[in-house]
Amino acid sequence: MTQVSQDTAAEARERVIVFDTTMRDGEQSPGASMSLEEKLELAKILEEMRVDVIEAGFPIASNGDFEAVRAISEIVTESTVCGLARAGMVDIERCAEAIRPAKRGRIHTFLSTSPSHRDHILKASQDDILEMITKSVSYARNLCEDVEWSAQDATRTEQDFLRRCVEAAIKAGARTINIPDTVGYTYPSEYADIFRDLIANVPGADTVIFSTHCHNDLGLAVANSLAGVQGGARQVEVAVNGIGERAGNAALEEIVMALKVRGDRLPYYTGIETQHITRASRYVSAITGFPVQFNKAIVGKNAFAHESGIHQDGMLKDRGTYEIMTPEAVGQGSSNLVMGKHSGRHAFREKLKALGYELGQNALNDAFQRFKDLADKKKHVFDDDLIALVDDALASGADRIQVKSLRVVAGTEGPQQAELTVAVDGEERSASATGDGPVDAVFNAIHEAVPHTAILRLFQVHAVTEGTDAQAQVSVRLEEDGRIATGQAADTDTLTASAKAYVNALNNLFARKEKSAPDARVASGF
């Protein structure tokens, strides 16, 4: 990947490789399953953003993951495409097969090293672990030139044993050594010291790239990752919006912008084209159904909002008084175009570009028609309305089940009743049901039309904008047999939005069920 800046100061700084694991560790978030089409589109966005390494999945976990890694390997030409594998030969062979079409491929293999994992998961001694590292990395190296090795639960591993593990991986041919904070246990100064110790004391450490991979269980993932870079790591493993196992991973957008804004104290740089950040964030939120909190750093709705009179006064005088970066720098550019029912297609396209969306012609036509329908219902169409409209379309574009029509009878005299028609794989089904309230009736009707055993774990509604004609954005979370899926939808009719969100969650749940569940050692990743 080419360097973004050509000035002398930038050339003197050290480059940090950005390794994105949104499609692998991010997808391990309960409910965050992505379809093949969604992964392919996300891979294109990440490559346009100039992400160095895209971890496309865990090929041994399921046929779906294998096909996704293989398909991404076929379309990505600039970024390195990476697949994850455990320390077994079958895993590594499957991974090598999946990445074979890639112009630049990487096998990422891992093994637990901490006493907790050695004793309770692997039932293996230190000598056993060292032998497994040597065999697995050597085998991977024979199948692929670019091999990364990770010490799962490294930050709870005895430091002297961690040195021996890293040395074994380097001798066996690993080019990148990842020191993951698998359970979010470490803190910045400690994590930096781990890297300094390994780089100073492990033979061959100067021939490899060290990498961070931090989880956010204590809210320290970004701080720990930056400390790791200060300690000598030159690769950071991140996920868009910080999604991932449990509390998530270090957020791509936060680390990239921290390095960019605080170059005075962090003399490092990445090749990321930051104007694509908001687009990536909104796409990941739409396809996973995980909303971005309003006050989320960099990409949140309020990240560049100023309500205080003092702040507004300062902004009017000089933006630098209260903004350390511009919204345009991360793709949250503002626009003076006012959208309404008389707005044309060109103005609509330019407005979407300003909001961070680049849609193909078919998607643009569909979104424009949805915008026109919304403009007929609403007097004023705000930016947030457009964002909800497009995100809703992205989230439901490839759904097997789609809401075709809904009629609800509600009021003080119950029971409330809902009549619903849905299309399931193109076949229309109708159902009628009553319930304790209109939303309950709607959900019962969906259950009648699409039988399932999922339990509703979350139902949440908020208004996208102000006023009685505001769009309602609904989030639904379902659970079935330990699988969790989330769905989102927006509509000026709250009940319609509720039906669409529930159906979206069902689609995500069914997609997740189609994947074969990996065993315990697969599931944890890092």
CSV table of N, CA, C and O in Angstrom, one decimal, residues 4 28 51 85 90 110 124 158-159 179 181 218 256-257 269 291 313 315 328 355 359 404 411 423 432 438 453 485 504:
chain,number,residue,atom,x,y,z
A,4,VAL,N,0.4,7.7,2.5
A,4,VAL,CA,-0.6,8.7,2.2
A,4,VAL,C,0.1,10.1,2.1
A,4,VAL,O,-0.4,11.0,1.4
A,28,GLN,N,-18.1,-12.4,15.4
A,28,GLN,CA,-18.3,-13.2,16.5
A,28,GLN,C,-19.2,-12.6,17.6
A,28,GLN,O,-19.6,-13.2,18.6
A,51,VAL,N,-7.2,-0.2,3.9
A,51,VAL,CA,-6.8,-1.1,5.0
A,51,VAL,C,-5.8,-2.1,4.5
A,51,VAL,O,-5.9,-2.6,3.4
A,85,ALA,N,-6.8,-19.6,11.5
A,85,ALA,CA,-6.7,-21.1,11.6
A,85,ALA,C,-6.2,-21.4,13.0
A,85,ALA,O,-5.3,-20.8,13.5
A,90,VAL,N,-5.5,-29.6,9.7
A,90,VAL,CA,-6.8,-29.5,8.9
A,90,VAL,C,-7.2,-28.1,8.8
A,90,VAL,O,-7.6,-27.6,7.7
A,110,PHE,N,-3.1,-19.5,15.5
A,110,PHE,CA,-3.0,-19.1,16.9
A,110,PHE,C,-3.0,-20.3,17.8
A,110,PHE,O,-3.5,-21.4,17.5
A,124,ALA,N,-2.5,-29.1,28.3
A,124,ALA,CA,-1.1,-29.3,27.7
A,124,ALA,C,-0.1,-28.6,28.5
A,124,ALA,O,-0.3,-27.6,29.2
A,158,GLU,N,3.0,-16.2,31.5
A,158,GLU,CA,4.2,-15.9,32.1
A,158,GLU,C,5.2,-15.3,31.1
A,158,GLU,O,5.3,-15.9,30.0
A,159,GLN,N,5.9,-14.2,31.4
A,159,GLN,CA,6.6,-13.5,30.4
A,159,GLN,C,7.8,-14.3,29.9
A,159,GLN,O,8.1,-14.3,28.7
A,179,ILE,N,0.4,-10.3,19.8
A,179,ILE,CA,0.3,-10.4,21.3
A,179,ILE,C,-1.0,-10.0,21.8
A,179,ILE,O,-1.2,-8.8,22.2
A,181,ASP,N,-4.5,-9.2,23.8
A,181,ASP,CA,-5.1,-9.1,25.1
A,181,ASP,C,-6.5,-9.7,25.0
A,181,ASP,O,-7.5,-8.9,24.9
A,218,LEU,N,-12.4,-3.8,29.8
A,218,LEU,CA,-12.2,-2.7,30.8
A,218,LEU,C,-12.3,-1.4,30.2
A,218,LEU,O,-11.9,-0.4,30.8
A,256,VAL,N,-7.1,5.0,14.3
A,256,VAL,CA,-6.6,5.7,13.1
A,256,VAL,C,-6.5,7.2,13.3
A,256,VAL,O,-5.6,7.9,13.1
A,257,MET,N,-7.6,7.8,13.9
A,257,MET,CA,-7.7,9.2,14.1
A,257,MET,C,-6.8,9.7,15.2
A,257,MET,O,-6.3,10.8,15.2
A,269,TYR,N,2.2,6.7,11.5
A,269,TYR,CA,1.1,7.0,10.6
A,269,TYR,C,0.6,5.7,10.0
A,269,TYR,O,1.2,4.7,10.0
A,291,PRO,N,-26.7,-0.6,16.5
A,291,PRO,CA,-26.6,0.9,16.3
A,291,PRO,C,-25.4,1.5,16.9
A,291,PRO,O,-24.8,1.0,17.9
A,313,ASP,N,-20.8,29.6,20.2
A,313,ASP,CA,-20.2,30.8,20.0
A,313,ASP,C,-18.7,30.6,19.5
A,313,ASP,O,-18.2,31.3,18.6
A,315,MET,N,-17.4,28.0,18.1
A,315,MET,CA,-17.4,27.4,16.7
A,315,MET,C,-17.6,28.4,15.6
A,315,MET,O,-17.0,28.4,14.6
A,328,GLU,N,-15.4,16.6,8.0
A,328,GLU,CA,-15.1,16.2,6.6
A,328,GLU,C,-13.9,15.2,6.6
A,328,GLU,O,-13.9,14.3,5.7
A,355,LEU,N,-23.1,12.6,3.1
A,355,LEU,CA,-23.4,11.9,4.3
A,355,LEU,C,-22.5,10.6,4.4
A,355,LEU,O,-22.7,9.9,5.4
A,359,LEU,N,-23.7,4.9,-3.5
A,359,LEU,CA,-24.6,3.8,-3.9
A,359,LEU,C,-24.5,3.5,-5.4
A,359,LEU,O,-24.3,4.4,-6.2
A,404,LYS,N,-44.7,-7.3,3.4
A,404,LYS,CA,-45.4,-6.8,2.2
A,404,LYS,C,-46.5,-5.8,2.6
A,404,LYS,O,-46.7,-4.8,2.0
A,411,GLY,N,-56.3,0.5,20.2
A,411,GLY,CA,-57.2,1.4,20.9
A,411,GLY,C,-57.4,0.9,22.3
A,411,GLY,O,-56.7,0.0,22.8
A,423,ALA,N,-43.4,-12.0,2.5
A,423,ALA,CA,-42.9,-12.9,1.5
A,423,ALA,C,-41.7,-13.6,2.0
A,423,ALA,O,-40.8,-13.1,2.6
A,432,SER,N,-53.1,-13.5,10.7
A,432,SER,CA,-53.8,-12.6,11.6
A,432,SER,C,-53.7,-13.0,13.0
A,432,SER,O,-53.7,-14.3,13.3
A,438,PRO,N,-50.7,-3.4,20.4
A,438,PRO,CA,-50.5,-3.5,19.0
A,438,PRO,C,-49.2,-4.2,18.6
A,438,PRO,O,-49.1,-4.9,17.6
A,453,THR,N,-39.0,-20.5,17.2
A,453,THR,CA,-39.0,-20.7,18.7
A,453,THR,C,-38.2,-19.6,19.4
A,453,THR,O,-37.9,-19.7,20.5
A,485,ALA,N,-29.6,-12.7,17.7
A,485,ALA,CA,-29.6,-11.9,16.4
A,485,ALA,C,-30.4,-10.6,16.7
A,485,ALA,O,-31.3,-10.5,17.4
A,504,ASN,N,-36.3,-8.4,10.3
A,504,ASN,CA,-34.9,-8.3,10.0
A,504,ASN,C,-34.1,-9.2,11.0
A,504,ASN,O,-33.1,-9.8,10.7
